[in-house]
GROMACS .gro file of C-alpha atoms in nm:
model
  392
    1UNK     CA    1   9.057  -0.155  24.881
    2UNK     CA    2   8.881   0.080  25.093
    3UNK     CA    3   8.795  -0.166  25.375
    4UNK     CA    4   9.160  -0.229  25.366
    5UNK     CA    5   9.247   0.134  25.376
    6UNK     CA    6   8.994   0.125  25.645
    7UNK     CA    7   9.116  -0.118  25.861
    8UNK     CA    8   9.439   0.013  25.812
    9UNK     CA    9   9.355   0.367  25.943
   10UNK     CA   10   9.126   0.158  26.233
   11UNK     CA   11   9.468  -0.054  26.370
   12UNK     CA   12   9.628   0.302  26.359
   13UNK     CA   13   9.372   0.448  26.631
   14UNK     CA   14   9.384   0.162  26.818
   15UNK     CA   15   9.738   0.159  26.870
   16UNK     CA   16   9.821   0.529  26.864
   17UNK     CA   17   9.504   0.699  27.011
   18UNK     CA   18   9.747   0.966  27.141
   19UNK     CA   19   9.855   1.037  26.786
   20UNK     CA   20   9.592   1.050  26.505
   21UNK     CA   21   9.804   1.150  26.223
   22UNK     CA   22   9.936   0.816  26.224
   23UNK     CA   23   9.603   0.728  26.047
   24UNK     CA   24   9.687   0.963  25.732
   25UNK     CA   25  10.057   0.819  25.751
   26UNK     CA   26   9.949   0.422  25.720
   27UNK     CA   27   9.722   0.522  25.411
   28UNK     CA   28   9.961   0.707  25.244
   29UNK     CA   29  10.309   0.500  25.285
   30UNK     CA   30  10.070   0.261  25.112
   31UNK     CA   31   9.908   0.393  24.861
   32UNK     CA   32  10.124   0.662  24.762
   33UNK     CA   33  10.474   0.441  24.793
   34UNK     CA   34  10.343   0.106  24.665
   35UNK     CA   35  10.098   0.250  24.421
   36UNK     CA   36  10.136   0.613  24.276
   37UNK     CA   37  10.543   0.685  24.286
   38UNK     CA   38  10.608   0.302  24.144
   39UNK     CA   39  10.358   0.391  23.829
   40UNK     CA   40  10.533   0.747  23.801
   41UNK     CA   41  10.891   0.612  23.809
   42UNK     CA   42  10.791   0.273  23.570
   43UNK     CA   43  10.533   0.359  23.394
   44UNK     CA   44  10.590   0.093  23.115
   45UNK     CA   45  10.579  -0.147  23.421
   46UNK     CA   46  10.180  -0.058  23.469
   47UNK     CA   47  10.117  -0.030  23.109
   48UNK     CA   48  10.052   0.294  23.145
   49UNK     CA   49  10.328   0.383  22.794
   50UNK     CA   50  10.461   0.117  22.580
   51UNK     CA   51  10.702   0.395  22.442
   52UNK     CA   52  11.118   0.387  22.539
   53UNK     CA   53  11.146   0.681  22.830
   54UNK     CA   54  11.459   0.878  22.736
   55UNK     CA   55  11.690   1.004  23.034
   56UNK     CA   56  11.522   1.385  23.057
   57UNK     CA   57  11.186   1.215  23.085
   58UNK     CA   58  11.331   0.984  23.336
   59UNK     CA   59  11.495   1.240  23.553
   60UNK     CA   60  11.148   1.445  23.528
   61UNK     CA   61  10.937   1.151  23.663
   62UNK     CA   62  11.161   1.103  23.917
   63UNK     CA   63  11.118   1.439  24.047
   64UNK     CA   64  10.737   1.401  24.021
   65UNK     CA   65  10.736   1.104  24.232
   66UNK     CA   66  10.970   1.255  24.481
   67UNK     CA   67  10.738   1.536  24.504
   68UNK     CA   68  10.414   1.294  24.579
   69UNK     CA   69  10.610   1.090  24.800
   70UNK     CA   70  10.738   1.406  25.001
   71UNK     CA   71  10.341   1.493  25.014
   72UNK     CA   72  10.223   1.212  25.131
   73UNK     CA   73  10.477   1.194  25.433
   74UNK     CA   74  10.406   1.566  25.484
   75UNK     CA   75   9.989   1.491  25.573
   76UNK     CA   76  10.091   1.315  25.875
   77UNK     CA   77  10.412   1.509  25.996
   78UNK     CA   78  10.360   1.747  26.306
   79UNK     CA   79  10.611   1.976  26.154
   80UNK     CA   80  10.525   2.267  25.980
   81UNK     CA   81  10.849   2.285  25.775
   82UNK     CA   82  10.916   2.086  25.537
   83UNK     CA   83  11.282   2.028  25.477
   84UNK     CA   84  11.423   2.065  25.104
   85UNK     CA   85  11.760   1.918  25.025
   86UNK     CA   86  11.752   2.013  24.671
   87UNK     CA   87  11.784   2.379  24.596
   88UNK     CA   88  11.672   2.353  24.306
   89UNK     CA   89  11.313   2.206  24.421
   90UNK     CA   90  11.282   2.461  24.679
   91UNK     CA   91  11.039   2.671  24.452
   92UNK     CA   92  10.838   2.360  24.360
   93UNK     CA   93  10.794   2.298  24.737
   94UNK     CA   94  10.639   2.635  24.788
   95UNK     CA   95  10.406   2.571  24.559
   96UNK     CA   96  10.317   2.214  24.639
   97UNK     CA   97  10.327   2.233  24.995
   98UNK     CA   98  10.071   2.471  25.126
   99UNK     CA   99   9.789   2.433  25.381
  100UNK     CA  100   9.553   2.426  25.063
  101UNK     CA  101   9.743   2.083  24.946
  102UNK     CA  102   9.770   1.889  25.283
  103UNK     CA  103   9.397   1.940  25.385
  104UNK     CA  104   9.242   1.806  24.964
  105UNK     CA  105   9.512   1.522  25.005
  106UNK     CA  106   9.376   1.432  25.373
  107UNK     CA  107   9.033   1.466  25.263
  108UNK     CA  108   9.133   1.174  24.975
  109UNK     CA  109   9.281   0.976  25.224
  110UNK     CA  110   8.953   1.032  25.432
  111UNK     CA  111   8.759   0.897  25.119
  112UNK     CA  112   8.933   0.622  25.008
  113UNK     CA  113   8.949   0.444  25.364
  114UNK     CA  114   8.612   0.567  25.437
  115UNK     CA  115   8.319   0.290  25.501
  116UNK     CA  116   7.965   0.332  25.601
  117UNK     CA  117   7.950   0.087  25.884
  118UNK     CA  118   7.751   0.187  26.196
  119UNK     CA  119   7.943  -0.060  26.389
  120UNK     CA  120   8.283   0.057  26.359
  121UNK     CA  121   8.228   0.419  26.340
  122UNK     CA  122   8.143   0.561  26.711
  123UNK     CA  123   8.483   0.620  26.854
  124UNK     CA  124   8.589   0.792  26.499
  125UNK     CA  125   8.583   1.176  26.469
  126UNK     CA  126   8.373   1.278  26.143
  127UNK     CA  127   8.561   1.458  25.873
  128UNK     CA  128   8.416   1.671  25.678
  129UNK     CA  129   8.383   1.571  25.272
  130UNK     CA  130   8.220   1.833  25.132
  131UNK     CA  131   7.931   2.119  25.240
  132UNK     CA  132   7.749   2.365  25.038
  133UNK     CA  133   7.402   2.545  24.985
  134UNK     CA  134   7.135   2.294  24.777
  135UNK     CA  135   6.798   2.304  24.691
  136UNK     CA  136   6.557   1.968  24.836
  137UNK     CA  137   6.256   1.884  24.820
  138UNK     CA  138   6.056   1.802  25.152
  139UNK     CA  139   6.092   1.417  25.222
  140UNK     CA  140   5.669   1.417  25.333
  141UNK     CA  141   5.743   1.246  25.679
  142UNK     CA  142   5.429   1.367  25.750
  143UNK     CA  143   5.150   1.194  25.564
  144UNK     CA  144   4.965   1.501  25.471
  145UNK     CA  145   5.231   1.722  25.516
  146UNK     CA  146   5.320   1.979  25.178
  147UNK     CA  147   5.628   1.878  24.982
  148UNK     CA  148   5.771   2.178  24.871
  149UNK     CA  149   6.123   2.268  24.800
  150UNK     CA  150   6.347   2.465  25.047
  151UNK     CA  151   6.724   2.588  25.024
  152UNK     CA  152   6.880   2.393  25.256
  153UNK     CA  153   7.274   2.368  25.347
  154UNK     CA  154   7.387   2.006  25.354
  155UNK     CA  155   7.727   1.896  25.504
  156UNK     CA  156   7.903   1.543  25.432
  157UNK     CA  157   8.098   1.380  25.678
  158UNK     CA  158   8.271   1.043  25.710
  159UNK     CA  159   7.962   0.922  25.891
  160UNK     CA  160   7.691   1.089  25.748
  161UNK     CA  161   7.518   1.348  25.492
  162UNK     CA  162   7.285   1.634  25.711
  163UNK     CA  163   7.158   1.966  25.671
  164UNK     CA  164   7.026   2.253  25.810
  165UNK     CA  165   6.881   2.598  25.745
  166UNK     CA  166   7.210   2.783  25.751
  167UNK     CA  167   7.628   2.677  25.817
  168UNK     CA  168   7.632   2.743  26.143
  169UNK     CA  169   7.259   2.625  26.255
  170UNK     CA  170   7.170   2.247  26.368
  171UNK     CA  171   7.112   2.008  26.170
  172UNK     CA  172   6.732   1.954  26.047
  173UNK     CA  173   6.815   1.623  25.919
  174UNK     CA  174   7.113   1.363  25.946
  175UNK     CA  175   7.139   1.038  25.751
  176UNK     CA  176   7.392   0.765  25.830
  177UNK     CA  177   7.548   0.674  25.541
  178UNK     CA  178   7.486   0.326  25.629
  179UNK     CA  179   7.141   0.392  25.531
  180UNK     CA  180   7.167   0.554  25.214
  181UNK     CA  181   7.073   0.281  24.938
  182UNK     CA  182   7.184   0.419  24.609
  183UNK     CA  183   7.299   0.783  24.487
  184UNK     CA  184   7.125   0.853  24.070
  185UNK     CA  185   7.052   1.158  23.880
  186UNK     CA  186   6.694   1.280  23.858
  187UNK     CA  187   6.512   1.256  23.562
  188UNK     CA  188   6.451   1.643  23.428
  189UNK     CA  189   6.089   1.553  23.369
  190UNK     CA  190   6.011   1.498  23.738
  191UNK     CA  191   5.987   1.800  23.837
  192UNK     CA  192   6.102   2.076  23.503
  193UNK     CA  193   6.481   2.140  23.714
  194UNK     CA  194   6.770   2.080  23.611
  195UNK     CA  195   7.076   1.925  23.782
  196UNK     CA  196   6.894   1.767  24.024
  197UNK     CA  197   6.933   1.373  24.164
  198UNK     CA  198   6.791   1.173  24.461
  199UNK     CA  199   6.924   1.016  24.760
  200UNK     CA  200   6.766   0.688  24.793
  201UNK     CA  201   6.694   0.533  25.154
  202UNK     CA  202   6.476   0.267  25.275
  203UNK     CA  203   6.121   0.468  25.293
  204UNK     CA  204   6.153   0.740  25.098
  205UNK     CA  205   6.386   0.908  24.853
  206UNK     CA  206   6.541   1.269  24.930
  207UNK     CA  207   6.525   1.501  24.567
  208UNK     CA  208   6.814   1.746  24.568
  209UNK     CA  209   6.916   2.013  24.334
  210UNK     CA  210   7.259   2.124  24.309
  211UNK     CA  211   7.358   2.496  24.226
  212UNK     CA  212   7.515   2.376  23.866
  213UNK     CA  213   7.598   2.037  23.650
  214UNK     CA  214   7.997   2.053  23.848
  215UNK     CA  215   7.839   2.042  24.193
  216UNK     CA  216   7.548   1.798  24.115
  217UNK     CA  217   7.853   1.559  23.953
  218UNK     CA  218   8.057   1.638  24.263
  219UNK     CA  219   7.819   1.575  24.481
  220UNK     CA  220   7.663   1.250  24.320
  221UNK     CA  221   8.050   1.126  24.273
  222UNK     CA  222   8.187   1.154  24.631
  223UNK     CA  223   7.814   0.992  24.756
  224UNK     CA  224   7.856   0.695  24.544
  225UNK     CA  225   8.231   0.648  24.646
  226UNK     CA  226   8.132   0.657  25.057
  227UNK     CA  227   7.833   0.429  25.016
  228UNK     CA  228   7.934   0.200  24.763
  229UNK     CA  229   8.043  -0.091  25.056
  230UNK     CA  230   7.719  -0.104  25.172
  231UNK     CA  231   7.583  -0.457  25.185
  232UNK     CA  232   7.251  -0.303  25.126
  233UNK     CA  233   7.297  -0.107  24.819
  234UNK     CA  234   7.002  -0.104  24.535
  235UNK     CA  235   6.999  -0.236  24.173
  236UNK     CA  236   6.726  -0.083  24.075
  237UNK     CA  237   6.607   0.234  24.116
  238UNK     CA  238   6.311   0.500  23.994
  239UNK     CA  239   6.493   0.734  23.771
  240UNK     CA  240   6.173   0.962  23.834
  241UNK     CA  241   6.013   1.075  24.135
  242UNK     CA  242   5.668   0.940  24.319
  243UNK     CA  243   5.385   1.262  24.228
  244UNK     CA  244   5.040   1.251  24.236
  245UNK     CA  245   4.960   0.880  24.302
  246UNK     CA  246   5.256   0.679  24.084
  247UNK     CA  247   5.561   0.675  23.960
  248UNK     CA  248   5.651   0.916  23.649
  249UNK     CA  249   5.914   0.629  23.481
  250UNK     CA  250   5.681   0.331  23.528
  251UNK     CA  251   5.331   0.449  23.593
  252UNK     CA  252   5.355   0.186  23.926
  253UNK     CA  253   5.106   0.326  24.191
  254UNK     CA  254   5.303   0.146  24.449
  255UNK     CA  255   5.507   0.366  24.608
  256UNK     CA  256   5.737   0.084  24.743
  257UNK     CA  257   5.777  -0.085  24.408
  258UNK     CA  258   6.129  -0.227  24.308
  259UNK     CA  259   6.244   0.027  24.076
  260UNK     CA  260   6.253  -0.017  23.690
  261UNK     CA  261   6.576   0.097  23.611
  262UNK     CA  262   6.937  -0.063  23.707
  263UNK     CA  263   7.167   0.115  23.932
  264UNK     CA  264   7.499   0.307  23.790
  265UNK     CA  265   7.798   0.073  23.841
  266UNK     CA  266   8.118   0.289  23.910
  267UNK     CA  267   8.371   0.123  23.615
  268UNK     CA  268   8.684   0.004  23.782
  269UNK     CA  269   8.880  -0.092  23.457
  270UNK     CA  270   9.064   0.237  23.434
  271UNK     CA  271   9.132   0.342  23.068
  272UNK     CA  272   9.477   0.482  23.057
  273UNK     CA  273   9.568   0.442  22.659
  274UNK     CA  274   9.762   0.763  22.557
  275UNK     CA  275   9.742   0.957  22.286
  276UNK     CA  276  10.070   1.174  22.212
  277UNK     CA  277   9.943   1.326  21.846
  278UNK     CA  278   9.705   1.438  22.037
  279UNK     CA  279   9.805   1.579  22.356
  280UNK     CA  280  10.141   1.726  22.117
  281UNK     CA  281   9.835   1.922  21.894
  282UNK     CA  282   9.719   2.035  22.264
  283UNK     CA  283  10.036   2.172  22.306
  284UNK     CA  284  10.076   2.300  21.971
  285UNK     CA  285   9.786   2.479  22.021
  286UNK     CA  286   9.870   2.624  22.313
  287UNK     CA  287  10.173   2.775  22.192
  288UNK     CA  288  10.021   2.930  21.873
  289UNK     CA  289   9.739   3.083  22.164
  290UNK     CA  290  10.004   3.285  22.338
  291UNK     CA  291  10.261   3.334  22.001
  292UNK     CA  292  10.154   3.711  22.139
  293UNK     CA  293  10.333   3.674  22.433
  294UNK     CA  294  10.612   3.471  22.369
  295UNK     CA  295  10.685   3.724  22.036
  296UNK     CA  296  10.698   3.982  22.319
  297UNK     CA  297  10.922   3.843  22.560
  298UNK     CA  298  11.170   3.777  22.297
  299UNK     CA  299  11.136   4.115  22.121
  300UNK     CA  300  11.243   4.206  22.514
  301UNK     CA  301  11.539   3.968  22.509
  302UNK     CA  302  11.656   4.143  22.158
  303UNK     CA  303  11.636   4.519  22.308
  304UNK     CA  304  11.286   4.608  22.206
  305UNK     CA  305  11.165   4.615  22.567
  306UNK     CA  306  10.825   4.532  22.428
  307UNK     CA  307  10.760   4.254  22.711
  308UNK     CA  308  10.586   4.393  22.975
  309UNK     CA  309  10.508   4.089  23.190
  310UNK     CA  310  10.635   3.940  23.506
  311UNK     CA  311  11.005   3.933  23.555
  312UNK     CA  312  11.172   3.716  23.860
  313UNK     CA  313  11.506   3.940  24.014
  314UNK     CA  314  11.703   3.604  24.052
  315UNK     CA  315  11.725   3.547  23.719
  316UNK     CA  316  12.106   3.562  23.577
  317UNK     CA  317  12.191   3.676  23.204
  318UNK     CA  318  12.303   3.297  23.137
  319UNK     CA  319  11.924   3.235  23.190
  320UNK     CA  320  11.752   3.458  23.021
  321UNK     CA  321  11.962   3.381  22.705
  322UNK     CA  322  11.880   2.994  22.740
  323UNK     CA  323  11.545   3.120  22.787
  324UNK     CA  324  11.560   3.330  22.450
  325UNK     CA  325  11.726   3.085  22.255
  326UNK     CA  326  11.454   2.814  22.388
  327UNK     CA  327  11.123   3.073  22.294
  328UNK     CA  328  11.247   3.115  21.920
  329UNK     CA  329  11.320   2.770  21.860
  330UNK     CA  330  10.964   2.684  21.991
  331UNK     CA  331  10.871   2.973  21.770
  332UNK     CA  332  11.039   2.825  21.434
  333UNK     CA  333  10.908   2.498  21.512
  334UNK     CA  334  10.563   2.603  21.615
  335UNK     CA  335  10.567   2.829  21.264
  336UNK     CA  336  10.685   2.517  21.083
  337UNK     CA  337  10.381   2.322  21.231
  338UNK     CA  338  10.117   2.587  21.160
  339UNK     CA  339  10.250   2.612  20.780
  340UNK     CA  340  10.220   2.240  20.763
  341UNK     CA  341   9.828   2.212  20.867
  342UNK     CA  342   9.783   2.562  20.642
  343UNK     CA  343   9.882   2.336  20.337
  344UNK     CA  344   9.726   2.008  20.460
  345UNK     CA  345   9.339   2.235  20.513
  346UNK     CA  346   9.420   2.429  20.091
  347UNK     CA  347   9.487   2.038  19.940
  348UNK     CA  348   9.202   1.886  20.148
  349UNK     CA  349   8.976   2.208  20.041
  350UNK     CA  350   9.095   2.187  19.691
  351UNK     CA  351   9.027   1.835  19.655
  352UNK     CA  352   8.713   1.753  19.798
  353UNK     CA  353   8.389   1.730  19.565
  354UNK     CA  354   8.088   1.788  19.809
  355UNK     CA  355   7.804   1.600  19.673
  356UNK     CA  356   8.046   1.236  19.660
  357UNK     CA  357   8.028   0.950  19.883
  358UNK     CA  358   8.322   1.096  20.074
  359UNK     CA  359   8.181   1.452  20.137
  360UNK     CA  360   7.724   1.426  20.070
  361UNK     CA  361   7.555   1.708  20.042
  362UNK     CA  362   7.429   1.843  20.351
  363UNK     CA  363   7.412   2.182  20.629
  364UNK     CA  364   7.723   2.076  20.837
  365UNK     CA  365   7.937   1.997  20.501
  366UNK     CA  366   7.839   2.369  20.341
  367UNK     CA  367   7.942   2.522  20.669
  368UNK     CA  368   8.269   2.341  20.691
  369UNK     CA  369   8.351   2.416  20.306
  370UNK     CA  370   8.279   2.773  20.446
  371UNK     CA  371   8.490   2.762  20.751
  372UNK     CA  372   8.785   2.615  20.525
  373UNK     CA  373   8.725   2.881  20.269
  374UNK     CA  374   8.745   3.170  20.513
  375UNK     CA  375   9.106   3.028  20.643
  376UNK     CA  376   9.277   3.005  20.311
  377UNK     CA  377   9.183   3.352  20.211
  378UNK     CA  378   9.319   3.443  20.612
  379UNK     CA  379   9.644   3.243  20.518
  380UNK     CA  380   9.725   3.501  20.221
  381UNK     CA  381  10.021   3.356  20.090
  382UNK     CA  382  10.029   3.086  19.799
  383UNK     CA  383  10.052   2.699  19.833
  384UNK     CA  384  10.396   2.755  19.663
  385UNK     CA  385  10.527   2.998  19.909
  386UNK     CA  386  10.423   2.778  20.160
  387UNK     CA  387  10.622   2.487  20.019
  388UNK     CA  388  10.886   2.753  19.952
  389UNK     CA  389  10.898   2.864  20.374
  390UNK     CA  390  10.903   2.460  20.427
  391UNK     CA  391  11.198   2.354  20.209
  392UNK     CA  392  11.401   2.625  20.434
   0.00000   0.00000   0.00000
C-alpha cells in the first residue's frame, strides 16, 4: 500500500509540479473516501460490529465520516476557510479544523506514501517526521577513536534520519533511509540505560537513547514504518551491542556476524473485536469519577447555584432543561449501576472460602479479601436496603 500511495503522490508531481498539494489530495480521496468514511458509515460491512446500528448511531457516524472526509479535502485546499453548511457543525469545525490538525494529518499522509528509495527521491522536497533531543552513542568510525555517548538532536525526514549538536546547527551525521537495515530495542544489559534501541546499517549499528519509554516507542514505530520497503531489510539482528571484543547476546567475537535473534515483524492482521461491557464499565466509571460535578451542575439547574464551572452565553432555557433532565437520569442510572456491583462485591465476599480450590491461600488473595472488606464497611447500608433502593 505505501508504494501505491507512493506512486500515487509521484504521478501527482509529475503532472502538477506547479501545484504540490495535489499530492496530499490523491492520498487522501483514496484512503480517506474508499477506506476510512466507508468503515465509519458500514461498519458491519468491515466486520468491524456484528451488532444492528440503530438510527441515532447511524446519524452520529454519519457525521463522523463527514467530518474525516471534510479533513481530508481540507489538507490539500489553498483556502483557509473552510465552508460549513450545517450550523449545527460549525462548532465541531472549529475544533477539528485548526492548523494543529492539517499539518499531523499531512504528516500521515507523508508516512504512509513514504518509501526509502534513493532512486526516486531527488526531485522530492523532505518533510519533516519527527525531531527531538536524544542521547547516542559514538558510531567508532574511527578505529581507535572513544565511543562515548553525546546528546545529540536528530531530525527525520522523508529521505533520511540526521543529527546535529543543536536545532538549528548542521547536521553531524545523515543516513538515507535506504540504508538503514532494521530498527530494534536495545537490550538494558548493554550498556545499564534504559529506553534505549539501535539503528542498524550495513557496518555498524547507531545506539540511541530516547528521553522516555513514549519517545523511544515513537521513535522506533515511525522508523520501522519508513524503512520497512526496503529490499534490504535484516532478519536477524544483535539484540545487544558489540563491547570489549564480542557480542553481549551471543558471545560471537565477529563483529560482522549474522545476528542471533529474528527481526520484529510489524502484525498487519488488525484486531478490531469490540468489547461493549467493557468500554460501557469505562463509561460507567467515568461518570461515577465526576458524580461531583455533575451533582453540582444540577444543584445549579434546581436554584442552588452551587455549579461554578464553565457556562456558554448561547445557551437557551429549552437547553439547559434538556440538559438537566439528561444529568439526573444519567445520575439514577449511574446510582442504579453502582448499587448493583455494591451487592454483586458483599455476595462474592460473603461467599468465598479462601483456602478452596476456587480462592488458595496466598498474599494477593489476603489483600483482595482486605480490599473487599474495606468497601462493604464504606458502602454502610445493608444488603437488604440495597435490594430495597433496587426494587424502586
Amino acid at each position: 500500500m505505501c508504494q501505491i500511495f507512493y506512486n500515487l503522490r509521484e504521478c501527482a508531481l509529475l503532472h502538477f509540479p506547479e501545484h504540490r498539494e495535489v499530492k496530499y489530495s490523491v492520498i487522501s480521496g483514496f484512503i480517506f473516501l474508499r477506506f476510512f468514511a466507508p468503515a465509519i458509515l458500514g461498519p458491519r460491512l468491515f466486520d468491524l460490529t456484528s451488532q444492528q446500528i440503530d438510527n441515532q448511531t447511524n446519524r452520529t457516524l454519519t457525521l463522523i465520516s463527514k467530518t474525516i472526509q471534510s479533513l481530508g479535502n481540507y489538507v490539500s485546499s489553498r483556502s483557509t476557510q473552510q465552508v460549513c453548511k450545517e450550523e449545527y457543525m460549525e462548532q465541531l469545525y472549529k475544533m477539528v479544523y485548526t492548523e494543529k490538525h492539517i499539518m499531523a494529518v499531512r504528516q500521515f499522509l507523508e508516512i504512509i506514501s513514504a518509501i526509502s528509495n534513493p532512486e526516486t527521491i531527488q526531485n522530492d522536497t523532505p518533510v519533516l517526521l519527527k525531531e527531538g533531543l536524544m542521547i547516542k552513542r559514538a558510531q567508532g568510525r574511527k578505529r581507535f577513536g572513544r565511543k562515548n555517548f553525546k546528546q545529540r538532536y536528530f531530525k527525520l525526514t522523508t529521505h533520511d534520519l540526521s543529527y546535529s549538536k543543536s536545532r538549528h546547527k548542521e547536521p553531524l551525521c545523515q543516513i538515507p533511509l535506504s540504508n538503514i537495515l532494521a530498527v530494534e530495542r536495545l537490550n538494558e544489559r548493554s550498556f545499564k540505560m534504559k529506553n534505549m534501541f539501535q539503528i542498524i546499517q550495513r557496518e555498524r549499528a547507531l545506539y540511541v537513547q530516547a528521553s522516555n519509554c513514549v519517545e523511544e516507542k515513537e521513535w522506533i514505530d515511525l522508523l520501522t514504518k519508513i524503512c520497512q520497503t526496503n529490499s534490504n531489510r535484516l532478519t536477524e539482528y544483535h539484540p545487544c551491542a558489540f563491547i570489549n571484543g564480542q557480542w553481549q547476546c551471543c558471545k560471537s567475537q565477529n563483529e560482522l556476524a549474522p545476528g542471533c535473534n529474528a527481526v520484529s515483524t510489524i502484525d498487519n492482521n488488525l484486531h478490531m473485536s469490540l468489547d461493549p461491557e467493557r468500554d460501557l464499565q469505562r463509561i460507567h466509571s467515568l461518570i461515577m469519577g465526576h458524580l461531583e460535578f455533575i451533582e453540582s451542575f444540577i444543584n445549579w439547574c434546581e436554584g442552588g447555584n452551587v455549579y461554578s464551572g464553565p457556562l456558554p452565553s448561547s445557551i437557551s432555557g429549552a437547553d439547559l432543561q434538556s440538559c438537566y433532565d439528561i444529568l439526573r437520569e444519567i445520575r439514577e442510572i449511574a446510582y442504579k449501576i453502582e448499587r448493583r456491583h455494591r451487592i454483586y462485591n458483599r455476595t462474592l465476599a460473603r461467599d468465598t472460602r479462601y483456602g478452596s480450590k476456587a480462592a488458595p491461600i496466598g498474599d494477593d488473595n489476603y489483600l483482595l479479601a482486605s480490599r473487599m472488606n474495606l468497601d462493604i464497611r464504606k458502602c454502610g447500608s445493608s444488603d437488604q436496603e440495597d435490594v430495597m433502593l433496587l426494587r424502586q
